[in-house]
């Protein structure tokens, strides 16, 4: 049986500061870094270590018994960041969603609660892992109790047993950890120690005399400033040792059944993730049908728990098909998506397009470089929930002929064109002999002007503004890699629904985003951003002429100057 005891605040602070240079903000401006990092690390732990039992200990606000012993205990601590204060209730909800017990005791710290329960669980035959970056927990390590240190700065997780503790602290017995802290102090907790006695001196003294008490009983054998300091600060050394010692007599009961991994409350987790807008975590966690089965631990396991977390790393984790943050999707939302794969259907579509003042269109291609991608199909949305998909032949000449049929629409100055990153589509069509004319409404740029610090991809916008989860592209072509399919490999009906939905969603986003613009922002869009779309499309279509001989020669000049 394997029990994991997590030091909540130590891990929450670690997660918060992992994102301190680039905090994660949701659409409401809430900093969700600490919650994201903590939950991501917790999920990795459940997946990789598969504990049979687990619990999380929190510190409570207010003084502890150590403050009664020493009023300046932790007096140098900065006030808790507001972002962490906001994060903690969400983290508690997530733990409740996982059915993981929360442990706390007034007057005691989380390490006292964890220490007491670790020893009690060990006595009942458990192998215990204390998950925390706090080295002070090393005093609790035994043959069956391990310190599980999260990854940091690119390093792997560290699992410390007795040999690792002795080597790191330079001591002979685990119990001497508190003696080291009594002598050298702890600046983080404002434990004073003995001025002038650092780690090396503490190790040397303990190697000879065994403990703080042993050292103080042999002061006559010490010389110079070391003897002077220890005589002067003898009481402070003993007090510091008491402050550093984790209390193993906290009045808590170890309830193995309560700590046993059980069923999740998926609805509760989904509600929290939806509020926080955790898309990748929703896919990773709620996309999994079953929790991992328990297995035996492996010391030195690989991973990045509560370490240098990042959204990019989270997105890269293996995940099943996307689990939606929004209740609405293509399966439960009424829509009329038509396939225009006959001359009659294309004529009907063109007539409809030419009767509109504004139309959203989108291209489906074989790649992300618009100058090289082949066109697979076109989608058009004329009003919400109504869209069309036109497949385009694979042979270049046939593709041009198919597109030429829609030139009256694309080159009509009167009809406004709507798109998400419309510049891409303009360039693709230009390379297929079609110029797109008329006013441009780009939802990606509109959102950038409204919310420059947020993400601007269509899925994010749809879930945020429309409460709608689009079909994920991975469900059509798979994840990136050598086995990923091309859009040409996707069955036509499935591709038609996907493409039509893209155009439909973008059309709806235009109706939401542009009315939110103030007069100044709309002027910026009309006079600067929209005209630049065409300029950039021209530049990217033409490319840049370079002089390779000059650049080769200049490279040699620069190389010499660098040396």
PDB file of C-alpha atoms in Angstrom, residues 227-453:
ATOM      1  CA  UNK A 227      32.902  28.421  21.733  1.00  0.00           C
ATOM      2  CA  UNK A 228      32.020  32.051  22.361  1.00  0.00           C
ATOM      3  CA  UNK A 229      29.042  31.998  20.003  1.00  0.00           C
ATOM      4  CA  UNK A 230      27.676  28.723  21.374  1.00  0.00           C
ATOM      5  CA  UNK A 231      27.989  29.884  24.989  1.00  0.00           C
ATOM      6  CA  UNK A 232      26.239  33.146  24.192  1.00  0.00           C
ATOM      7  CA  UNK A 233      23.468  31.586  22.100  1.00  0.00           C
ATOM      8  CA  UNK A 234      23.051  28.217  23.831  1.00  0.00           C
ATOM      9  CA  UNK A 235      19.405  28.832  24.726  1.00  0.00           C
ATOM     10  CA  UNK A 236      18.750  30.110  21.210  1.00  0.00           C
ATOM     11  CA  UNK A 237      20.218  26.925  19.745  1.00  0.00           C
ATOM     12  CA  UNK A 238      17.956  24.741  21.880  1.00  0.00           C
ATOM     13  CA  UNK A 239      14.937  26.897  21.038  1.00  0.00           C
ATOM     14  CA  UNK A 240      15.775  26.747  17.333  1.00  0.00           C
ATOM     15  CA  UNK A 241      15.958  22.963  17.482  1.00  0.00           C
ATOM     16  CA  UNK A 242      12.508  22.831  19.083  1.00  0.00           C
ATOM     17  CA  UNK A 243      11.104  25.204  16.450  1.00  0.00           C
ATOM     18  CA  UNK A 244      12.554  23.089  13.617  1.00  0.00           C
ATOM     19  CA  UNK A 245      11.317  19.785  15.006  1.00  0.00           C
ATOM     20  CA  UNK A 246       8.156  18.496  13.341  1.00  0.00           C
ATOM     21  CA  UNK A 247       5.552  17.594  15.962  1.00  0.00           C
ATOM     22  CA  UNK A 248       4.629  13.909  15.752  1.00  0.00           C
ATOM     23  CA  UNK A 249       1.872  14.083  18.356  1.00  0.00           C
ATOM     24  CA  UNK A 250      -0.775  16.099  16.546  1.00  0.00           C
ATOM     25  CA  UNK A 251      -4.268  14.966  17.687  1.00  0.00           C
ATOM     26  CA  UNK A 252      -5.256  13.485  14.322  1.00  0.00           C
ATOM     27  CA  UNK A 253      -6.321   9.961  13.432  1.00  0.00           C
ATOM     28  CA  UNK A 254      -5.065   8.119  10.378  1.00  0.00           C
ATOM     29  CA  UNK A 255      -8.156   6.879   8.544  1.00  0.00           C
ATOM     30  CA  UNK A 256      -6.892   4.591   5.799  1.00  0.00           C
ATOM     31  CA  UNK A 257     -10.326   4.134   4.270  1.00  0.00           C
ATOM     32  CA  UNK A 258     -10.867   7.898   3.958  1.00  0.00           C
ATOM     33  CA  UNK A 259      -7.511   8.278   2.175  1.00  0.00           C
ATOM     34  CA  UNK A 260      -8.128   5.442  -0.268  1.00  0.00           C
ATOM     35  CA  UNK A 261      -8.308   6.493  -3.910  1.00  0.00           C
ATOM     36  CA  UNK A 262     -11.944   6.418  -4.908  1.00  0.00           C
ATOM     37  CA  UNK A 263     -14.257   7.512  -7.689  1.00  0.00           C
ATOM     38  CA  UNK A 264     -14.108  11.041  -8.996  1.00  0.00           C
ATOM     39  CA  UNK A 265     -16.947  13.532  -9.071  1.00  0.00           C
ATOM     40  CA  UNK A 266     -16.582  14.295 -12.752  1.00  0.00           C
ATOM     41  CA  UNK A 267     -19.377  16.874 -12.873  1.00  0.00           C
ATOM     42  CA  UNK A 268     -17.759  18.833 -10.064  1.00  0.00           C
ATOM     43  CA  UNK A 269     -14.364  18.776 -11.775  1.00  0.00           C
ATOM     44  CA  UNK A 270     -15.933  19.785 -15.080  1.00  0.00           C
ATOM     45  CA  UNK A 271     -17.642  22.765 -13.450  1.00  0.00           C
ATOM     46  CA  UNK A 272     -14.390  24.041 -11.923  1.00  0.00           C
ATOM     47  CA  UNK A 273     -12.413  23.500 -15.121  1.00  0.00           C
ATOM     48  CA  UNK A 274     -15.093  25.256 -17.143  1.00  0.00           C
ATOM     49  CA  UNK A 275     -15.051  28.281 -14.842  1.00  0.00           C
ATOM     50  CA  UNK A 276     -11.258  28.486 -14.996  1.00  0.00           C
ATOM     51  CA  UNK A 277     -11.185  27.744 -18.772  1.00  0.00           C
ATOM     52  CA  UNK A 278      -8.772  24.814 -18.439  1.00  0.00           C
ATOM     53  CA  UNK A 279      -9.049  23.321 -21.914  1.00  0.00           C
ATOM     54  CA  UNK A 280      -5.972  21.113 -22.023  1.00  0.00           C
ATOM     55  CA  UNK A 281      -6.554  19.832 -18.485  1.00  0.00           C
ATOM     56  CA  UNK A 282     -10.167  19.074 -19.320  1.00  0.00           C
ATOM     57  CA  UNK A 283      -8.970  16.958 -22.223  1.00  0.00           C
ATOM     58  CA  UNK A 284      -6.233  15.255 -20.200  1.00  0.00           C
ATOM     59  CA  UNK A 285      -8.292  14.511 -17.116  1.00  0.00           C
ATOM     60  CA  UNK A 286     -11.954  14.321 -18.025  1.00  0.00           C
ATOM     61  CA  UNK A 287     -11.153  12.771 -21.379  1.00  0.00           C
ATOM     62  CA  UNK A 288      -9.842   9.728 -19.490  1.00  0.00           C
ATOM     63  CA  UNK A 289     -12.581   7.219 -18.742  1.00  0.00           C
ATOM     64  CA  UNK A 290     -10.909   5.501 -15.818  1.00  0.00           C
ATOM     65  CA  UNK A 291      -8.498   6.464 -13.100  1.00  0.00           C
ATOM     66  CA  UNK A 292      -5.134   4.657 -13.159  1.00  0.00           C
ATOM     67  CA  UNK A 293      -4.918   1.450 -11.197  1.00  0.00           C
ATOM     68  CA  UNK A 294      -2.612   1.401  -8.177  1.00  0.00           C
ATOM     69  CA  UNK A 295       0.899   0.079  -8.605  1.00  0.00           C
ATOM     70  CA  UNK A 296       4.114  -0.059  -6.633  1.00  0.00           C
ATOM     71  CA  UNK A 297       6.357   3.052  -6.456  1.00  0.00           C
ATOM     72  CA  UNK A 298       9.539   3.591  -8.387  1.00  0.00           C
ATOM     73  CA  UNK A 299      12.192   5.774  -6.773  1.00  0.00           C
ATOM     74  CA  UNK A 300      13.576   8.480  -9.001  1.00  0.00           C
ATOM     75  CA  UNK A 301      10.546   8.475 -11.281  1.00  0.00           C
ATOM     76  CA  UNK A 302      10.617  10.721 -14.313  1.00  0.00           C
ATOM     77  CA  UNK A 303       8.308  13.690 -14.548  1.00  0.00           C
ATOM     78  CA  UNK A 304       7.780  17.376 -13.932  1.00  0.00           C
ATOM     79  CA  UNK A 305       5.429  17.638 -10.967  1.00  0.00           C
ATOM     80  CA  UNK A 306       4.842  21.125  -9.607  1.00  0.00           C
ATOM     81  CA  UNK A 307       8.107  22.161 -11.221  1.00  0.00           C
ATOM     82  CA  UNK A 308       8.682  24.313 -14.279  1.00  0.00           C
ATOM     83  CA  UNK A 309       5.145  23.901 -15.524  1.00  0.00           C
ATOM     84  CA  UNK A 310       3.985  25.512 -18.738  1.00  0.00           C
ATOM     85  CA  UNK A 311       0.841  25.468 -20.873  1.00  0.00           C
ATOM     86  CA  UNK A 312       2.908  24.235 -23.799  1.00  0.00           C
ATOM     87  CA  UNK A 313       4.083  21.224 -21.837  1.00  0.00           C
ATOM     88  CA  UNK A 314       0.541  20.480 -20.774  1.00  0.00           C
ATOM     89  CA  UNK A 315      -0.744  20.676 -24.339  1.00  0.00           C
ATOM     90  CA  UNK A 316       1.880  18.143 -25.407  1.00  0.00           C
ATOM     91  CA  UNK A 317       0.811  15.453 -22.964  1.00  0.00           C
ATOM     92  CA  UNK A 318      -0.893  12.422 -24.490  1.00  0.00           C
ATOM     93  CA  UNK A 319      -4.639  12.962 -24.356  1.00  0.00           C
ATOM     94  CA  UNK A 320      -7.743  11.338 -25.698  1.00  0.00           C
ATOM     95  CA  UNK A 321     -10.209  13.218 -27.845  1.00  0.00           C
ATOM     96  CA  UNK A 322     -10.943  16.664 -26.506  1.00  0.00           C
ATOM     97  CA  UNK A 323     -13.327  16.885 -23.564  1.00  0.00           C
ATOM     98  CA  UNK A 324     -15.472  19.952 -24.037  1.00  0.00           C
ATOM     99  CA  UNK A 325     -15.527  22.862 -21.641  1.00  0.00           C
ATOM    100  CA  UNK A 326     -18.864  23.949 -23.061  1.00  0.00           C
ATOM    101  CA  UNK A 327     -22.119  22.023 -23.126  1.00  0.00           C
ATOM    102  CA  UNK A 328     -22.985  23.016 -26.715  1.00  0.00           C
ATOM    103  CA  UNK A 329     -21.349  21.270 -29.681  1.00  0.00           C
ATOM    104  CA  UNK A 330     -22.137  20.030 -33.170  1.00  0.00           C
ATOM    105  CA  UNK A 331     -23.941  16.980 -31.795  1.00  0.00           C
ATOM    106  CA  UNK A 332     -26.530  18.837 -29.730  1.00  0.00           C
ATOM    107  CA  UNK A 333     -26.847  22.189 -31.519  1.00  0.00           C
ATOM    108  CA  UNK A 334     -29.300  22.561 -34.440  1.00  0.00           C
ATOM    109  CA  UNK A 335     -27.554  23.391 -37.719  1.00  0.00           C
ATOM    110  CA  UNK A 336     -27.953  23.161 -41.452  1.00  0.00           C
ATOM    111  CA  UNK A 337     -24.598  22.245 -43.013  1.00  0.00           C
ATOM    112  CA  UNK A 338     -24.843  21.397 -46.712  1.00  0.00           C
ATOM    113  CA  UNK A 339     -22.439  19.731 -49.111  1.00  0.00           C
ATOM    114  CA  UNK A 340     -22.147  21.499 -52.473  1.00  0.00           C
ATOM    115  CA  UNK A 341     -20.601  18.709 -54.536  1.00  0.00           C
ATOM    116  CA  UNK A 342     -22.749  18.962 -57.665  1.00  0.00           C
ATOM    117  CA  UNK A 343     -23.049  21.713 -60.313  1.00  0.00           C
ATOM    118  CA  UNK A 344     -26.635  22.392 -59.230  1.00  0.00           C
ATOM    119  CA  UNK A 345     -25.674  22.745 -55.555  1.00  0.00           C
ATOM    120  CA  UNK A 346     -22.750  25.036 -56.383  1.00  0.00           C
ATOM    121  CA  UNK A 347     -25.011  27.249 -58.538  1.00  0.00           C
ATOM    122  CA  UNK A 348     -27.554  27.455 -55.726  1.00  0.00           C
ATOM    123  CA  UNK A 349     -24.750  28.384 -53.299  1.00  0.00           C
ATOM    124  CA  UNK A 350     -23.281  31.063 -55.569  1.00  0.00           C
ATOM    125  CA  UNK A 351     -26.689  32.678 -56.027  1.00  0.00           C
ATOM    126  CA  UNK A 352     -27.108  32.730 -52.274  1.00  0.00           C
ATOM    127  CA  UNK A 353     -23.654  34.259 -51.716  1.00  0.00           C
ATOM    128  CA  UNK A 354     -24.248  37.013 -54.256  1.00  0.00           C
ATOM    129  CA  UNK A 355     -27.453  37.994 -52.477  1.00  0.00           C
ATOM    130  CA  UNK A 356     -25.673  38.638 -49.165  1.00  0.00           C
ATOM    131  CA  UNK A 357     -24.023  41.801 -47.804  1.00  0.00           C
ATOM    132  CA  UNK A 358     -21.482  39.823 -45.742  1.00  0.00           C
ATOM    133  CA  UNK A 359     -20.343  36.189 -45.882  1.00  0.00           C
ATOM    134  CA  UNK A 360     -17.891  34.206 -43.792  1.00  0.00           C
ATOM    135  CA  UNK A 361     -15.607  31.897 -45.726  1.00  0.00           C
ATOM    136  CA  UNK A 362     -12.797  29.543 -44.775  1.00  0.00           C
ATOM    137  CA  UNK A 363     -10.310  27.361 -46.626  1.00  0.00           C
ATOM    138  CA  UNK A 364      -9.356  23.789 -45.797  1.00  0.00           C
ATOM    139  CA  UNK A 365      -5.813  23.011 -46.912  1.00  0.00           C
ATOM    140  CA  UNK A 366      -3.071  20.417 -46.632  1.00  0.00           C
ATOM    141  CA  UNK A 367      -0.687  22.587 -44.609  1.00  0.00           C
ATOM    142  CA  UNK A 368      -0.105  25.748 -42.608  1.00  0.00           C
ATOM    143  CA  UNK A 369       2.094  27.581 -45.130  1.00  0.00           C
ATOM    144  CA  UNK A 370      -0.388  29.415 -47.382  1.00  0.00           C
ATOM    145  CA  UNK A 371       2.149  29.747 -50.199  1.00  0.00           C
ATOM    146  CA  UNK A 372       2.649  25.977 -50.435  1.00  0.00           C
ATOM    147  CA  UNK A 373      -0.563  24.395 -49.124  1.00  0.00           C
ATOM    148  CA  UNK A 374      -2.943  22.682 -51.503  1.00  0.00           C
ATOM    149  CA  UNK A 375      -6.580  23.681 -51.325  1.00  0.00           C
ATOM    150  CA  UNK A 376      -8.879  20.854 -50.220  1.00  0.00           C
ATOM    151  CA  UNK A 377     -12.159  22.725 -49.906  1.00  0.00           C
ATOM    152  CA  UNK A 378     -14.060  25.939 -49.173  1.00  0.00           C
ATOM    153  CA  UNK A 379     -16.728  26.614 -46.581  1.00  0.00           C
ATOM    154  CA  UNK A 380     -19.217  29.478 -46.476  1.00  0.00           C
ATOM    155  CA  UNK A 381     -21.579  30.679 -43.736  1.00  0.00           C
ATOM    156  CA  UNK A 382     -24.379  33.066 -44.629  1.00  0.00           C
ATOM    157  CA  UNK A 383     -26.210  33.171 -41.304  1.00  0.00           C
ATOM    158  CA  UNK A 384     -25.850  31.430 -37.899  1.00  0.00           C
ATOM    159  CA  UNK A 385     -26.208  27.635 -38.091  1.00  0.00           C
ATOM    160  CA  UNK A 386     -26.353  27.691 -41.905  1.00  0.00           C
ATOM    161  CA  UNK A 387     -23.203  26.873 -43.875  1.00  0.00           C
ATOM    162  CA  UNK A 388     -21.960  25.131 -47.004  1.00  0.00           C
ATOM    163  CA  UNK A 389     -18.892  23.101 -47.903  1.00  0.00           C
ATOM    164  CA  UNK A 390     -17.440  22.880 -51.422  1.00  0.00           C
ATOM    165  CA  UNK A 391     -14.821  20.159 -52.062  1.00  0.00           C
ATOM    166  CA  UNK A 392     -11.995  21.207 -54.401  1.00  0.00           C
ATOM    167  CA  UNK A 393     -10.358  18.724 -56.834  1.00  0.00           C
ATOM    168  CA  UNK A 394      -6.787  17.660 -56.095  1.00  0.00           C
ATOM    169  CA  UNK A 395      -5.352  18.347 -59.560  1.00  0.00           C
ATOM    170  CA  UNK A 396      -4.158  21.994 -59.766  1.00  0.00           C
ATOM    171  CA  UNK A 397      -5.875  22.854 -63.054  1.00  0.00           C
ATOM    172  CA  UNK A 398      -9.172  21.327 -61.979  1.00  0.00           C
ATOM    173  CA  UNK A 399      -8.892  23.169 -58.664  1.00  0.00           C
ATOM    174  CA  UNK A 400      -8.450  26.497 -60.487  1.00  0.00           C
ATOM    175  CA  UNK A 401     -11.490  25.813 -62.626  1.00  0.00           C
ATOM    176  CA  UNK A 402     -13.583  25.005 -59.574  1.00  0.00           C
ATOM    177  CA  UNK A 403     -12.490  28.217 -57.870  1.00  0.00           C
ATOM    178  CA  UNK A 404     -13.075  30.298 -60.977  1.00  0.00           C
ATOM    179  CA  UNK A 405     -16.763  29.522 -60.606  1.00  0.00           C
ATOM    180  CA  UNK A 406     -16.815  31.477 -57.312  1.00  0.00           C
ATOM    181  CA  UNK A 407     -14.841  34.492 -58.595  1.00  0.00           C
ATOM    182  CA  UNK A 408     -18.026  36.582 -58.896  1.00  0.00           C
ATOM    183  CA  UNK A 409     -18.377  36.278 -55.129  1.00  0.00           C
ATOM    184  CA  UNK A 410     -14.746  36.625 -54.057  1.00  0.00           C
ATOM    185  CA  UNK A 411     -14.038  39.575 -56.358  1.00  0.00           C
ATOM    186  CA  UNK A 412     -17.275  41.412 -55.534  1.00  0.00           C
ATOM    187  CA  UNK A 413     -16.310  44.641 -53.718  1.00  0.00           C
ATOM    188  CA  UNK A 414     -19.826  45.078 -52.313  1.00  0.00           C
ATOM    189  CA  UNK A 415     -19.846  41.851 -50.279  1.00  0.00           C
ATOM    190  CA  UNK A 416     -17.891  42.001 -47.009  1.00  0.00           C
ATOM    191  CA  UNK A 417     -15.732  38.967 -46.259  1.00  0.00           C
ATOM    192  CA  UNK A 418     -15.503  37.518 -42.739  1.00  0.00           C
ATOM    193  CA  UNK A 419     -12.746  35.205 -41.545  1.00  0.00           C
ATOM    194  CA  UNK A 420     -10.602  34.017 -38.646  1.00  0.00           C
ATOM    195  CA  UNK A 421      -7.040  35.020 -39.660  1.00  0.00           C
ATOM    196  CA  UNK A 422      -8.402  35.891 -43.077  1.00  0.00           C
ATOM    197  CA  UNK A 423      -4.956  36.780 -44.403  1.00  0.00           C
ATOM    198  CA  UNK A 424      -4.132  33.083 -44.635  1.00  0.00           C
ATOM    199  CA  UNK A 425      -7.187  32.389 -46.782  1.00  0.00           C
ATOM    200  CA  UNK A 426      -6.512  35.417 -49.007  1.00  0.00           C
ATOM    201  CA  UNK A 427      -2.998  34.165 -49.736  1.00  0.00           C
ATOM    202  CA  UNK A 428      -4.171  30.594 -50.399  1.00  0.00           C
ATOM    203  CA  UNK A 429      -6.768  31.799 -52.903  1.00  0.00           C
ATOM    204  CA  UNK A 430      -4.299  34.165 -54.564  1.00  0.00           C
ATOM    205  CA  UNK A 431      -2.034  31.209 -55.314  1.00  0.00           C
ATOM    206  CA  UNK A 432      -5.046  29.563 -56.927  1.00  0.00           C
ATOM    207  CA  UNK A 433      -5.791  32.529 -59.170  1.00  0.00           C
ATOM    208  CA  UNK A 434      -8.487  34.274 -57.089  1.00  0.00           C
ATOM    209  CA  UNK A 435      -8.323  37.779 -55.589  1.00  0.00           C
ATOM    210  CA  UNK A 436     -10.473  38.419 -52.533  1.00  0.00           C
ATOM    211  CA  UNK A 437     -12.001  41.885 -52.564  1.00  0.00           C
ATOM    212  CA  UNK A 438     -14.358  43.808 -50.313  1.00  0.00           C
ATOM    213  CA  UNK A 439     -14.276  44.823 -46.636  1.00  0.00           C
ATOM    214  CA  UNK A 440     -12.506  42.376 -44.293  1.00  0.00           C
ATOM    215  CA  UNK A 441     -13.868  41.404 -40.874  1.00  0.00           C
ATOM    216  CA  UNK A 442     -11.172  39.362 -39.107  1.00  0.00           C
ATOM    217  CA  UNK A 443     -12.333  37.898 -35.796  1.00  0.00           C
ATOM    218  CA  UNK A 444      -8.810  37.012 -34.687  1.00  0.00           C
ATOM    219  CA  UNK A 445      -7.629  40.608 -35.061  1.00  0.00           C
ATOM    220  CA  UNK A 446     -10.838  41.945 -33.516  1.00  0.00           C
ATOM    221  CA  UNK A 447     -10.259  39.855 -30.414  1.00  0.00           C
ATOM    222  CA  UNK A 448      -6.600  40.904 -30.295  1.00  0.00           C
ATOM    223  CA  UNK A 449      -7.701  44.547 -30.174  1.00  0.00           C
ATOM    224  CA  UNK A 450     -10.279  43.824 -27.469  1.00  0.00           C
ATOM    225  CA  UNK A 451      -8.196  41.434 -25.357  1.00  0.00           C
ATOM    226  CA  UNK A 452      -4.511  41.663 -26.379  1.00  0.00           C
ATOM    227  CA  UNK A 453      -3.273  39.510 -23.480  1.00  0.00           C
TER     228      UNK A 453
END
